[in-house]
XYZ file of C-alpha atoms in Angstrom:
772
model
C -62.597 5.946 -18.741
C -65.013 8.948 -17.816
C -68.923 9.042 -16.586
C -70.999 11.280 -18.225
C -74.067 9.397 -18.770
C -76.022 7.716 -16.457
C -78.722 4.648 -17.074
C -81.166 3.623 -14.484
C -83.382 0.621 -14.976
C -86.177 0.507 -12.553
C -88.542 3.804 -11.655
C -89.300 2.790 -8.117
C -88.512 4.716 -5.050
C -85.073 4.139 -5.404
C -84.399 4.252 -9.326
C -86.189 7.749 -9.406
C -84.274 8.906 -6.453
C -81.181 8.290 -7.746
C -82.627 9.767 -11.365
C -82.895 12.732 -9.525
C -80.061 13.605 -8.057
C -77.683 12.679 -11.094
C -79.995 14.914 -12.778
C -79.775 17.302 -10.125
C -75.674 16.934 -10.522
C -76.355 17.954 -14.036
C -75.502 14.421 -15.573
C -77.958 12.917 -18.693
C -80.214 10.255 -17.453
C -81.928 7.751 -19.353
C -84.566 6.007 -16.847
C -86.573 3.058 -17.932
C -89.447 0.943 -16.655
C -91.210 -1.893 -17.605
C -93.517 -0.920 -20.775
C -97.467 0.356 -19.733
C -100.074 -0.148 -21.925
C -100.389 0.437 -25.572
C -102.120 4.114 -24.541
C -98.706 4.778 -22.795
C -96.131 2.692 -22.705
C -93.723 4.800 -21.042
C -96.155 4.965 -18.151
C -94.423 3.316 -15.881
C -91.166 5.395 -16.361
C -93.374 8.303 -15.952
C -95.260 8.124 -13.041
C -91.695 7.108 -11.313
C -89.919 10.505 -12.751
C -93.335 12.244 -11.188
C -93.302 10.339 -7.770
C -89.490 11.832 -7.565
C -90.912 15.492 -8.570
C -93.953 15.295 -5.905
C -91.455 13.579 -3.138
C -90.889 15.338 0.046
C -88.154 15.871 1.180
C -87.194 16.950 -2.584
C -85.371 14.504 -4.621
C -84.376 17.116 -7.234
C -82.332 20.195 -5.888
C -83.430 21.935 -8.589
C -87.123 20.914 -10.362
C -85.760 22.347 -13.920
C -82.925 19.591 -13.745
C -85.816 16.978 -14.635
C -85.485 17.791 -18.233
C -82.320 16.088 -18.376
C -84.342 12.666 -17.906
C -84.943 11.072 -20.987
C -88.022 8.349 -20.608
C -88.521 5.095 -21.841
C -89.811 1.402 -21.233
C -87.985 -1.991 -21.223
C -89.922 -3.360 -24.511
C -88.803 -0.116 -26.916
C -86.122 1.817 -25.614
C -83.286 -0.729 -24.003
C -81.331 0.934 -26.753
C -81.030 4.329 -25.058
C -78.863 2.402 -22.940
C -76.149 1.787 -25.173
C -74.990 5.595 -25.069
C -75.048 5.436 -21.065
C -71.278 4.617 -19.589
C -72.969 3.644 -16.546
C -75.830 1.521 -16.239
C -77.682 1.128 -12.790
C -80.532 -1.770 -12.265
C -82.981 -1.210 -9.422
C -85.489 -3.420 -10.405
C -87.127 -6.430 -8.287
C -85.085 -7.717 -5.174
C -85.115 -11.008 -7.098
C -82.090 -12.632 -8.538
C -83.935 -14.036 -11.468
C -85.494 -11.158 -13.002
C -82.187 -9.175 -12.472
C -80.222 -12.118 -14.467
C -82.588 -11.790 -17.447
C -81.980 -7.835 -17.659
C -78.296 -8.492 -17.809
C -78.429 -10.969 -20.249
C -80.341 -8.340 -22.609
C -78.227 -5.865 -21.641
C -75.146 -7.488 -22.695
C -75.237 -7.490 -26.088
C -75.983 -3.808 -26.253
C -73.434 -2.176 -24.050
C -70.266 -0.597 -25.003
C -67.206 -2.601 -24.018
C -65.872 0.648 -21.645
C -69.681 0.633 -19.836
C -69.756 0.044 -15.812
C -72.792 -2.143 -15.044
C -74.369 -1.959 -11.514
C -76.957 -3.183 -9.627
C -78.784 -1.608 -6.606
C -79.660 -4.553 -4.528
C -79.912 -3.954 -0.909
C -78.496 -7.915 -0.416
C -77.993 -10.025 -2.968
C -74.551 -10.846 -3.262
C -72.977 -10.146 -6.676
C -71.581 -13.564 -7.554
C -75.215 -14.461 -7.782
C -76.146 -12.373 -9.596
C -73.540 -12.359 -12.434
C -74.078 -16.128 -12.833
C -74.116 -17.032 -16.776
C -72.286 -13.581 -17.727
C -69.422 -13.378 -19.634
C -66.104 -12.621 -18.538
C -66.126 -9.546 -20.233
C -69.422 -8.456 -18.727
C -68.258 -9.790 -14.936
C -64.999 -7.041 -15.530
C -67.457 -4.085 -15.478
C -69.908 -5.485 -12.974
C -70.111 -4.455 -9.364
C -72.628 -3.498 -6.313
C -73.634 0.190 -5.646
C -76.041 0.084 -2.852
C -77.691 3.458 -2.198
C -79.568 4.500 0.834
C -83.236 6.006 0.934
C -83.492 9.202 -0.083
C -80.750 8.816 -2.459
C -80.098 12.705 -2.285
C -79.945 12.929 1.735
C -77.741 10.159 2.849
C -74.090 10.170 2.150
C -73.603 6.462 1.778
C -72.637 4.577 -0.907
C -71.643 0.955 -0.431
C -69.734 -0.220 -4.082
C -69.278 -4.003 -4.009
C -66.865 -5.396 -6.246
C -66.339 -8.934 -6.902
C -63.001 -10.663 -7.006
C -63.361 -10.111 -11.256
C -64.512 -6.487 -11.034
C -61.877 -4.338 -13.169
C -59.571 -2.035 -11.218
C -60.457 0.355 -14.149
C -64.291 0.044 -13.623
C -64.434 0.396 -9.508
C -62.110 3.303 -10.139
C -64.191 5.320 -12.591
C -67.474 4.189 -10.410
C -65.909 5.525 -7.114
C -64.460 8.733 -8.757
C -67.732 9.751 -10.429
C -69.563 8.833 -6.543
C -67.770 10.369 -4.525
C -67.015 14.026 -6.695
C -70.331 14.387 -9.343
C -73.034 12.698 -6.885
C -71.283 13.865 -3.453
C -71.451 10.328 -2.342
C -69.173 8.580 1.010
C -67.830 5.763 -0.220
C -67.587 2.061 1.376
C -66.038 -0.593 -0.476
C -67.969 -3.728 1.090
C -67.499 -7.501 1.205
C -69.534 -9.674 -1.184
C -71.833 -10.917 1.413
C -75.618 -10.776 2.331
C -76.559 -7.522 3.956
C -73.390 -6.135 3.441
C -72.227 -3.302 5.719
C -75.235 -0.974 6.813
C -77.923 -3.444 6.049
C -76.669 -6.230 7.793
C -75.851 -3.987 11.122
C -78.309 -1.985 10.607
C -81.238 -4.166 10.017
C -79.849 -6.270 13.312
C -80.036 -3.297 15.601
C -83.727 -2.221 14.666
C -84.510 -6.170 15.344
C -82.649 -6.006 18.278
C -84.672 -2.830 19.466
C -88.151 -4.450 18.978
C -87.205 -7.598 20.760
C -85.668 -5.140 23.728
C -88.901 -3.372 23.659
C -90.947 -6.522 24.125
C -88.274 -8.019 26.658
C -88.947 -4.920 28.900
C -92.474 -4.115 28.029
C -91.969 -0.740 26.831
C -93.991 1.339 24.085
C -93.151 2.659 20.778
C -92.956 6.087 21.886
C -90.410 4.766 24.536
C -88.464 2.839 22.278
C -88.231 5.872 19.943
C -87.468 8.154 22.928
C -84.503 5.810 23.793
C -82.816 4.950 20.233
C -82.880 8.231 18.757
C -80.300 11.299 19.822
C -80.212 9.523 23.152
C -77.763 7.061 21.911
C -76.337 9.360 18.875
C -78.450 8.381 16.345
C -81.171 9.902 14.050
C -84.097 11.436 14.981
C -86.261 8.567 13.380
C -84.772 6.175 16.200
C -86.352 2.903 15.378
C -89.965 2.435 14.381
C -89.846 6.149 12.421
C -87.146 4.836 10.664
C -89.283 1.537 10.012
C -92.486 3.931 8.733
C -89.916 5.903 6.225
C -88.545 2.695 4.707
C -91.627 0.372 4.755
C -92.514 -2.344 6.584
C -92.703 -4.485 3.310
C -88.843 -3.754 2.732
C -87.956 -4.525 6.106
C -89.284 -7.952 6.632
C -88.342 -8.702 3.078
C -84.719 -7.718 3.872
C -84.833 -9.389 7.548
C -86.412 -12.656 6.077
C -83.788 -12.551 3.428
C -81.041 -11.971 5.797
C -82.214 -14.755 7.579
C -81.986 -17.068 4.846
C -78.676 -16.289 3.500
C -76.831 -15.899 7.072
C -78.881 -18.700 9.223
C -78.806 -16.020 11.764
C -82.125 -14.901 13.151
C -82.949 -11.569 11.752
C -86.748 -12.424 12.241
C -88.891 -9.956 13.092
C -91.624 -10.341 15.758
C -95.121 -11.953 15.048
C -97.082 -8.899 15.669
C -94.713 -6.459 13.281
C -95.576 -9.401 10.785
C -99.202 -9.059 11.363
C -99.032 -5.553 11.130
C -97.538 -5.583 7.540
C -100.362 -8.230 6.731
C -103.027 -5.829 7.215
C -102.021 -3.531 5.011
C -100.015 -1.171 7.570
C -96.776 -0.719 5.516
C -95.455 2.798 7.278
C -95.740 6.377 5.017
C -96.275 4.822 1.882
C -99.764 3.736 3.155
C -100.358 5.817 5.919
C -100.012 4.298 8.768
C -97.686 1.567 10.262
C -96.150 2.145 13.793
C -97.175 5.355 13.521
C -100.393 7.320 11.728
C -101.568 10.622 11.420
C -104.971 11.439 12.116
C -105.886 15.013 11.264
C -103.111 17.076 13.118
C -101.957 14.471 15.583
C -99.893 11.717 15.765
C -100.691 8.404 17.190
C -98.697 5.406 17.890
C -99.278 1.647 17.589
C -99.917 -0.102 20.687
C -97.774 -3.072 19.733
C -100.040 -5.451 22.055
C -103.175 -4.774 20.706
C -102.428 -3.391 17.192
C -105.123 -0.511 17.693
C -103.789 3.053 17.588
C -103.383 5.040 20.559
C -102.860 8.820 21.614
C -99.007 9.288 21.292
C -97.257 9.701 24.436
C -94.824 12.428 25.228
C -91.542 11.123 27.412
C -91.470 13.557 30.242
C -88.815 12.115 31.654
C -86.332 14.811 33.689
C -83.193 12.631 33.464
C -83.652 12.055 29.711
C -83.910 15.439 29.313
C -81.243 16.264 30.947
C -78.998 14.046 29.030
C -79.990 15.151 25.701
C -78.325 18.570 26.189
C -74.838 17.014 27.002
C -72.169 15.696 24.418
C -72.049 12.087 23.141
C -69.048 11.647 25.251
C -70.484 12.177 28.337
C -74.817 11.425 26.976
C -73.611 7.560 26.047
C -72.035 6.741 29.256
C -74.774 7.989 31.200
C -77.008 6.610 29.333
C -75.897 3.283 29.943
C -76.421 3.786 33.904
C -80.137 4.995 33.462
C -82.165 3.280 36.466
C -85.047 1.172 36.203
C -86.327 0.040 32.963
C -85.263 2.843 30.245
C -81.654 1.994 31.711
C -82.163 -1.809 31.182
C -83.387 -1.537 27.489
C -80.312 0.661 26.993
C -78.106 -1.482 28.346
C -78.797 -4.410 26.449
C -79.099 -2.956 23.380
C -76.130 -1.171 23.602
C -74.119 -4.540 24.256
C -76.075 -7.044 22.201
C -75.368 -4.307 19.206
C -71.800 -3.969 20.394
C -71.446 -7.813 20.451
C -72.915 -8.262 17.153
C -70.671 -5.593 15.379
C -68.159 -6.817 16.799
C -68.700 -10.821 16.255
C -69.246 -9.812 12.291
C -67.175 -6.998 11.123
C -64.367 -9.425 10.297
C -67.030 -11.261 7.684
C -68.782 -8.073 6.243
C -65.913 -5.185 6.323
C -62.740 -4.924 5.219
C -61.472 -2.455 8.377
C -63.480 -1.427 11.178
C -63.077 2.397 9.893
C -65.370 0.952 6.844
C -68.174 -0.040 9.251
C -68.301 3.203 11.372
C -68.477 5.218 8.204
C -70.849 3.200 7.008
C -72.993 3.272 10.248
C -72.288 7.274 10.021
C -73.159 7.993 6.294
C -75.812 5.565 6.044
C -78.000 5.870 9.516
C -76.908 9.600 10.737
C -75.137 8.472 13.897
C -72.890 10.824 15.308
C -70.125 8.268 15.716
C -70.097 5.050 14.130
C -70.228 1.646 16.439
C -66.498 1.609 17.164
C -65.964 5.413 18.266
C -69.142 4.671 20.575
C -67.424 1.147 22.032
C -64.991 3.318 22.840
C -66.725 5.915 24.528
C -68.574 3.689 26.698
C -65.846 1.688 27.569
C -64.185 -1.643 26.837
C -64.505 -2.799 30.496
C -68.360 -2.008 30.492
C -68.430 -4.042 27.149
C -66.733 -6.975 28.479
C -68.284 -7.139 32.035
C -72.126 -6.922 29.797
C -71.056 -9.486 27.783
C -70.392 -11.572 30.552
C -73.654 -10.697 32.121
C -76.035 -11.870 29.200
C -73.812 -14.956 28.493
C -72.142 -13.729 25.348
C -68.215 -14.622 24.595
C -65.939 -12.225 24.156
C -65.234 -11.333 20.589
C -61.568 -11.770 19.369
C -61.614 -7.743 17.633
C -62.200 -6.931 21.278
C -59.098 -8.338 22.135
C -57.138 -6.453 19.441
C -57.863 -3.150 21.338
C -55.157 -1.931 22.655
C -55.399 -0.210 26.220
C -59.097 0.008 26.159
C -59.744 1.670 22.650
C -59.644 0.875 19.102
C -59.077 4.349 18.088
C -55.679 5.640 19.281
C -54.329 9.634 19.094
C -50.872 10.038 17.259
C -48.741 12.905 15.945
C -50.185 12.167 12.406
C -54.005 11.890 13.603
C -55.891 8.616 14.524
C -54.863 4.852 14.214
C -56.946 1.470 14.471
C -55.738 -2.086 14.658
C -56.192 -3.644 11.596
C -55.886 -6.884 10.410
C -52.422 -8.218 11.342
C -53.197 -6.681 14.839
C -51.019 -3.065 14.013
C -52.246 0.279 14.780
C -52.392 1.874 11.076
C -53.547 5.123 10.508
C -56.616 5.808 9.711
C -57.469 5.820 6.199
C -58.256 9.252 5.022
C -61.754 10.191 3.206
C -60.513 10.742 -0.385
C -60.275 14.411 -1.114
C -60.981 15.903 2.199
C -59.125 17.871 4.315
C -60.196 16.862 8.102
C -60.393 19.749 10.337
C -60.012 17.697 13.192
C -56.977 16.362 12.139
C -55.512 19.938 10.898
C -56.369 21.181 14.929
C -54.809 17.935 16.127
C -51.306 18.951 14.389
C -48.391 20.741 15.996
C -48.392 24.098 14.689
C -51.187 24.267 12.833
C -53.557 26.174 14.765
C -52.446 29.378 14.498
C -55.136 31.249 17.101
C -57.850 29.529 19.118
C -60.435 30.817 21.543
C -63.938 29.307 22.574
C -65.544 30.573 19.926
C -63.265 30.565 16.551
C -59.951 29.271 15.201
C -57.468 30.094 12.694
C -56.068 27.234 11.006
C -53.223 26.858 8.715
C -54.485 25.040 5.895
C -51.090 24.627 4.192
C -49.624 25.959 0.643
C -50.490 29.456 2.311
C -54.281 29.172 2.902
C -55.790 30.361 6.443
C -58.797 29.240 7.735
C -61.161 31.020 9.864
C -63.413 28.406 11.770
C -66.292 29.812 13.804
C -66.618 27.445 16.552
C -69.599 29.312 18.504
C -73.209 28.059 19.088
C -74.593 27.252 15.646
C -71.548 29.296 14.535
C -73.251 32.652 15.290
C -71.192 35.680 14.072
C -70.668 37.113 17.705
C -67.902 39.066 18.903
C -65.553 36.571 19.368
C -66.198 35.420 15.871
C -65.842 38.996 14.448
C -62.688 39.187 16.364
C -61.008 36.481 15.086
C -62.304 37.716 11.748
C -60.354 40.652 12.269
C -57.240 38.793 13.067
C -57.304 36.440 10.493
C -58.078 39.420 7.718
C -54.356 40.740 9.558
C -52.807 37.528 9.365
C -52.835 36.850 5.693
C -52.141 40.710 4.562
C -49.370 40.573 6.776
C -47.678 38.652 4.103
C -47.270 34.700 5.319
C -50.714 33.912 3.699
C -52.008 34.474 0.037
C -55.770 33.945 1.403
C -58.186 33.584 3.668
C -61.547 30.633 3.993
C -64.030 31.208 5.950
C -65.949 27.722 6.713
C -66.354 24.970 8.956
C -66.847 20.914 10.046
C -70.329 21.450 12.008
C -72.707 19.047 10.976
C -75.414 21.051 10.407
C -74.819 24.921 10.193
C -72.519 27.046 8.575
C -73.807 30.044 10.241
C -77.143 30.319 11.782
C -76.732 34.512 11.936
C -75.729 37.123 14.017
C -75.938 36.845 18.031
C -79.430 37.691 18.801
C -78.889 36.885 22.445
C -76.218 39.734 22.760
C -78.625 42.184 20.866
C -81.373 41.228 23.513
C -78.759 42.236 26.331
C -78.300 45.380 24.961
C -81.377 46.470 24.174
C -83.132 45.544 27.529
C -80.537 47.454 28.836
C -81.127 50.231 26.847
C -77.725 50.680 25.658
C -78.649 52.045 22.133
C -75.225 53.983 21.848
C -73.628 49.926 22.174
C -75.924 48.645 19.238
C -74.875 51.225 17.145
C -71.594 50.747 17.641
C -72.274 47.043 17.343
C -74.025 46.937 14.094
C -71.231 49.293 12.303
C -68.618 46.591 13.213
C -70.740 44.241 11.673
C -71.136 46.045 8.699
C -67.076 47.317 8.582
C -66.432 43.511 9.041
C -68.320 42.516 5.897
C -66.437 45.694 4.469
C -63.489 44.636 5.449
C -63.706 41.246 3.838
C -64.719 42.466 0.545
C -62.121 45.242 0.092
C -59.288 42.816 1.565
C -56.181 42.633 -0.824
C -56.197 38.570 -1.350
C -59.275 36.218 -1.988
C -61.365 35.534 0.575
C -63.561 32.395 -0.352
C -66.537 31.471 1.916
C -67.272 27.516 2.379
C -71.013 27.654 3.242
C -73.645 24.203 3.919
C -76.488 23.412 5.579
C -78.038 26.596 7.558
C -76.287 29.621 6.357
C -78.939 32.517 7.596
C -78.839 35.791 8.331
C -75.620 37.055 9.473
C -73.696 34.053 8.065
C -75.437 34.975 4.570
C -74.403 38.502 4.613
C -70.515 37.515 5.270
C -70.839 34.728 2.636
C -72.285 36.990 -0.369
C -69.148 39.426 0.381
C -66.605 37.010 -0.236
C -64.968 37.061 -3.479
C -66.187 33.611 -4.148
C -68.540 31.091 -2.606
C -68.111 27.390 -2.803
C -71.321 25.933 -1.620
C -72.154 22.557 -0.749
C -74.867 21.326 -2.639
C -77.191 20.812 0.228
C -77.401 24.563 0.569
C -80.227 26.612 2.884
C -79.205 29.937 2.733
C -81.240 33.185 3.190
C -81.605 36.538 4.924
C -84.254 35.658 7.175
C -84.193 38.932 9.642
C -87.493 39.776 8.849
C -88.952 36.683 10.767
C -87.374 38.376 14.129
C -88.851 41.878 12.950
C -85.694 43.137 11.467
C -84.013 43.935 7.921
C -80.562 42.426 7.089
C -77.957 45.431 8.429
C -74.561 43.931 8.182
C -74.516 44.664 4.364
C -77.036 41.782 3.033
C -79.541 44.026 2.059
C -76.865 46.703 0.341
C -75.491 44.254 -1.235
C -78.639 41.934 -2.995
C -79.350 45.723 -4.233
C -76.545 46.253 -5.776
C -76.124 42.389 -7.171
C -78.919 42.792 -8.859
C -78.635 46.249 -10.178
C -75.424 45.521 -11.724
C -76.817 42.411 -13.179
C -79.528 44.571 -15.229
C -77.238 47.184 -16.485
C -75.716 45.724 -19.234
C -79.436 45.695 -20.580
C -80.391 49.307 -22.447
C -83.828 49.013 -21.700
C -83.779 46.984 -18.108
C -86.081 48.462 -15.580
C -83.824 48.703 -12.605
C -86.913 48.705 -10.685
C -87.336 45.039 -11.226
C -83.717 44.495 -9.280
C -85.108 46.480 -6.210
C -88.546 44.423 -6.401
C -86.332 41.447 -6.243
C -84.574 42.225 -3.575
C -87.110 43.293 -1.556
C -89.151 40.003 -1.951
C -86.091 38.352 -1.090
C -86.203 39.839 2.112
C -89.279 40.620 3.286
C -90.277 36.664 2.311
C -87.363 35.443 4.203
C -86.657 33.388 1.473
C -84.597 30.425 2.301
C -83.136 28.608 -0.691
C -83.646 24.239 -0.139
C -80.187 23.912 -2.418
C -77.466 25.490 -3.277
C -78.952 24.947 -7.088
C -82.254 27.183 -5.802
C -79.506 29.749 -4.311
C -78.287 30.317 -7.579
C -81.814 31.076 -9.032
C -82.651 33.298 -5.922
C -79.082 35.199 -6.669
C -77.566 34.112 -3.390
C -75.245 32.620 -5.513
C -73.811 34.032 -8.660
C -73.943 32.149 -11.802
C -70.287 31.598 -12.818
C -68.009 33.022 -10.040
C -69.638 30.845 -7.513
C -69.481 27.351 -7.616
C -71.037 24.239 -5.704
C -69.468 21.163 -4.324
C -71.830 17.808 -3.949
C -69.586 15.856 -1.721
C -69.464 17.544 1.707
C -65.942 15.677 2.497
C -64.479 18.140 -0.443
C -65.866 21.490 0.685
C -62.898 23.214 2.732
C -60.209 21.677 0.022
C -62.301 23.078 -3.014
C -62.516 26.262 -1.002
C -59.247 26.416 -0.592
C -58.381 25.431 -4.344
C -60.642 28.223 -5.355
C -57.992 30.646 -2.957
C -54.887 29.236 -4.650
C -56.657 29.670 -8.192
C -57.160 33.913 -7.567
C -54.259 34.409 -5.370
C -51.420 34.860 -8.245
C -53.148 38.179 -9.707
C -55.804 38.753 -7.279
C -57.044 42.528 -7.521
C -59.613 43.597 -4.711
C -62.825 44.737 -5.915
C -63.333 48.384 -6.963
C -66.059 50.788 -4.985
C -69.086 50.601 -6.285
C -72.249 52.834 -7.126
C -75.792 52.763 -8.421
C -78.400 54.870 -9.137
C -81.308 54.707 -6.122
C -84.611 54.986 -7.607
C -86.274 57.068 -4.347
C -89.878 58.044 -4.113
C -91.482 56.765 -6.919
C -89.961 53.152 -6.536
C -90.697 53.488 -2.784
C -94.481 54.411 -3.273
C -94.958 50.732 -5.591
C -93.530 49.260 -2.753
C -95.383 50.428 0.193
C -98.377 50.192 -2.209
C -97.143 46.246 -2.290
C -97.284 45.765 1.400
C -100.367 47.394 1.999
C -101.934 45.271 -0.379
C -100.385 42.287 1.057
C -101.892 43.438 4.612
C -105.484 44.383 3.014
C -105.480 40.572 1.617
C -104.774 39.203 5.226
C -101.271 37.698 4.621
C -99.010 40.319 6.597
C -99.744 41.773 10.124
C -99.485 45.501 10.939
C -96.162 44.907 12.119
C -94.970 43.311 9.035
C -96.222 46.079 6.971
C -93.734 48.288 9.346
C -90.722 46.208 8.503
C -91.589 46.125 4.324
C -91.799 49.980 4.850
C -88.072 49.985 6.474
C -86.579 47.489 3.959
C -88.444 49.413 1.007
C -86.791 52.878 2.075
C -83.554 51.605 2.456
C -83.724 49.499 -0.943
C -84.613 52.880 -2.907
C -82.276 54.842 -1.078
C -84.643 56.945 0.680
C -87.931 59.022 -0.449
C -86.445 61.535 -2.645
C -85.610 62.071 -6.262
C -83.356 59.145 -7.852
C -79.585 59.857 -6.961
C -76.327 57.852 -7.268
C -75.165 56.413 -3.727
C -72.244 54.475 -2.775
C -72.226 51.064 -0.840
C -71.883 53.353 2.435
C -75.116 55.426 1.870
C -77.101 51.875 1.566
C -75.330 50.510 4.909
C -76.106 53.835 6.859
C -79.507 53.414 6.004
C -79.456 50.000 6.867
C -78.020 50.268 9.966
C -80.850 53.337 10.746
C -83.906 51.012 9.987
C -82.534 47.886 11.856
C -82.584 50.148 15.161
C -85.749 51.601 14.639
C -86.875 48.146 14.130
C -84.980 47.050 17.254
C -86.422 50.001 19.696
C -90.237 48.607 18.603
C -91.990 46.037 21.324
C -93.082 43.672 18.515
C -89.740 42.917 17.207
C -88.469 42.755 20.735
C -91.031 40.162 21.329
C -90.323 38.184 18.028
C -86.540 38.060 18.505
C -87.093 36.884 22.360
C -89.932 34.199 21.010
C -87.526 32.945 18.483
C -84.708 32.751 21.203
C -86.442 30.431 23.389
C -88.563 28.780 20.956
C -85.981 28.488 17.965
C -89.262 29.413 15.790
C -90.730 32.398 14.601
C -93.463 34.787 16.023
C -95.669 36.404 13.819
C -97.278 39.449 15.662
């Protein structure tokens, strides 16, 4: 059973977001909603699509993929779903309308079609009441999290009657095509993530009232300090919508008999029409350029409170395994809130897990993937210590849940020779189930003999089957001396014959590489070591060329932030296997420099070669394209956009939707290329010289006269143009080294200016660009 076409019924926030994700993955989508007025029966579906087009953060990875979505309405277009392999219902969160829709769908759909509901908590057994056995066999829950593009979690909720074939096809489609992390949940109210997540939100609100804290203070205490998302509690609520949260909490209270009720003041806030982002204000409200915060006692907005606590600031700079126990020991009202919140959340997780999940690993993955926690609840309990939990539960008058007693030696997760183990339903410690398709570098690092070489900055890891991996471990995986040295060792190791190729990748949560090590550049600049700087840039350039000329395949596996030098090295690899969420760019102009690790050269050669097959093509277009990308420090917002910009090649470079599979996919590319691999030949192009240079300089002058760039940015543009044109002489044939030499010369010239030095120092200090 293969899913090649998706139908979505309901073009609201979730339905349109899911349609945008599927279309971004290249899947044709039918998107239906209720019928509009006679003038435009498809108006509701059009409005949903338009909402997805305008969504921020962007719902589409490439706006052009919206063309894959066919719109319709439920009165006239239902038959469009007959050709779909998966039909996902995302309509109003009430059983009766959903059941009525299924009754209309059943006679239309092909026997192999899977039918799913995106309900956030209604049990599947309720939704399929009255349907035939054949329908029930193809039915399951698919609970996406908002926004669908960015949150990794997808809960699949099969019933006892769901066929293994339907579940397997849906799971593979969701993992590989849509890029989701799958958790199989029990068919109970709220499933896994919402049951626990909503409880945590209610617990934080009640803790706020007990401790007399402000909304700003609670968000400071329930965000990254505790390994949670930056949106913490109340910002998350504003994003979700207070109406949605109240509906879910009321539903959970009614269906479970547990108390999920939100405080009266939250109910009053929602009743006043202040529902969060969708209405322009909820717990927070933007007034002009300022953010105001709700005073929960008066329901009036007050200036946002900056939490200036040295202890919190210091904790924020420590790893989670140190940060969490220290946060639980904070003094005063902050410490009281944190301790009680962690204890109540932990107790509820321990008490509820057997009823909602098939194992505790699923709970951790659901909360990590659905709520962006650094580590799931059971991992966090291990970090806090089980003695802390027992003592705290006793102090709060709570019982000791049996699941806590099932942990051996005070830990749910135990290290073993083959990875990690956890207590299963029988109380035995079993291996943690692997994420399908994933090569976990954490597990590779833990196995004897697979760490070929290791330093504080980088590792060489054996991925098996003759593939070696270079893993950067520096801050933000910057390409400093330690990483570059390990790269050369990796190239030498593969060349020695034991391996067939190299992958460059890592498992960082945010950055493939933030670029070159600017701290080292500043240190040598301030010391006036210009000879050392010249050698440093040469060394950087030579490393990129070694990657390009290696007699074996080198594949980059970039994701997230792939900037500056990290982008340059990826461009020199034989292939790029990119994650769909790729924010890639040559951003050196932002710190007053130009790319000098071969990035300027590579874009010039790449774009010129693309045009060379067309007899009438104007080669200046290639120069102009590279100039614009580099001068504007353009960064992609997805891998699809990176392909459109030219950072990824249309055929040679591929995209992995699921980050969990990225390293495995990159390894597969190496193995595919290795048997008959031949290194690329040296390249030459015709540099256009002074005429093209004049055109680029005029463009820079015009931008300056228009007030869009500064005097120093004119100089940056002039140096970049000089490199891209191969100098200011007549047209001439140049090789790669010719342009590399010009790159290096321009880089050092700009580095010698006061303005560039100010930019670099400011960026290192603040993380933001300076325009001077």
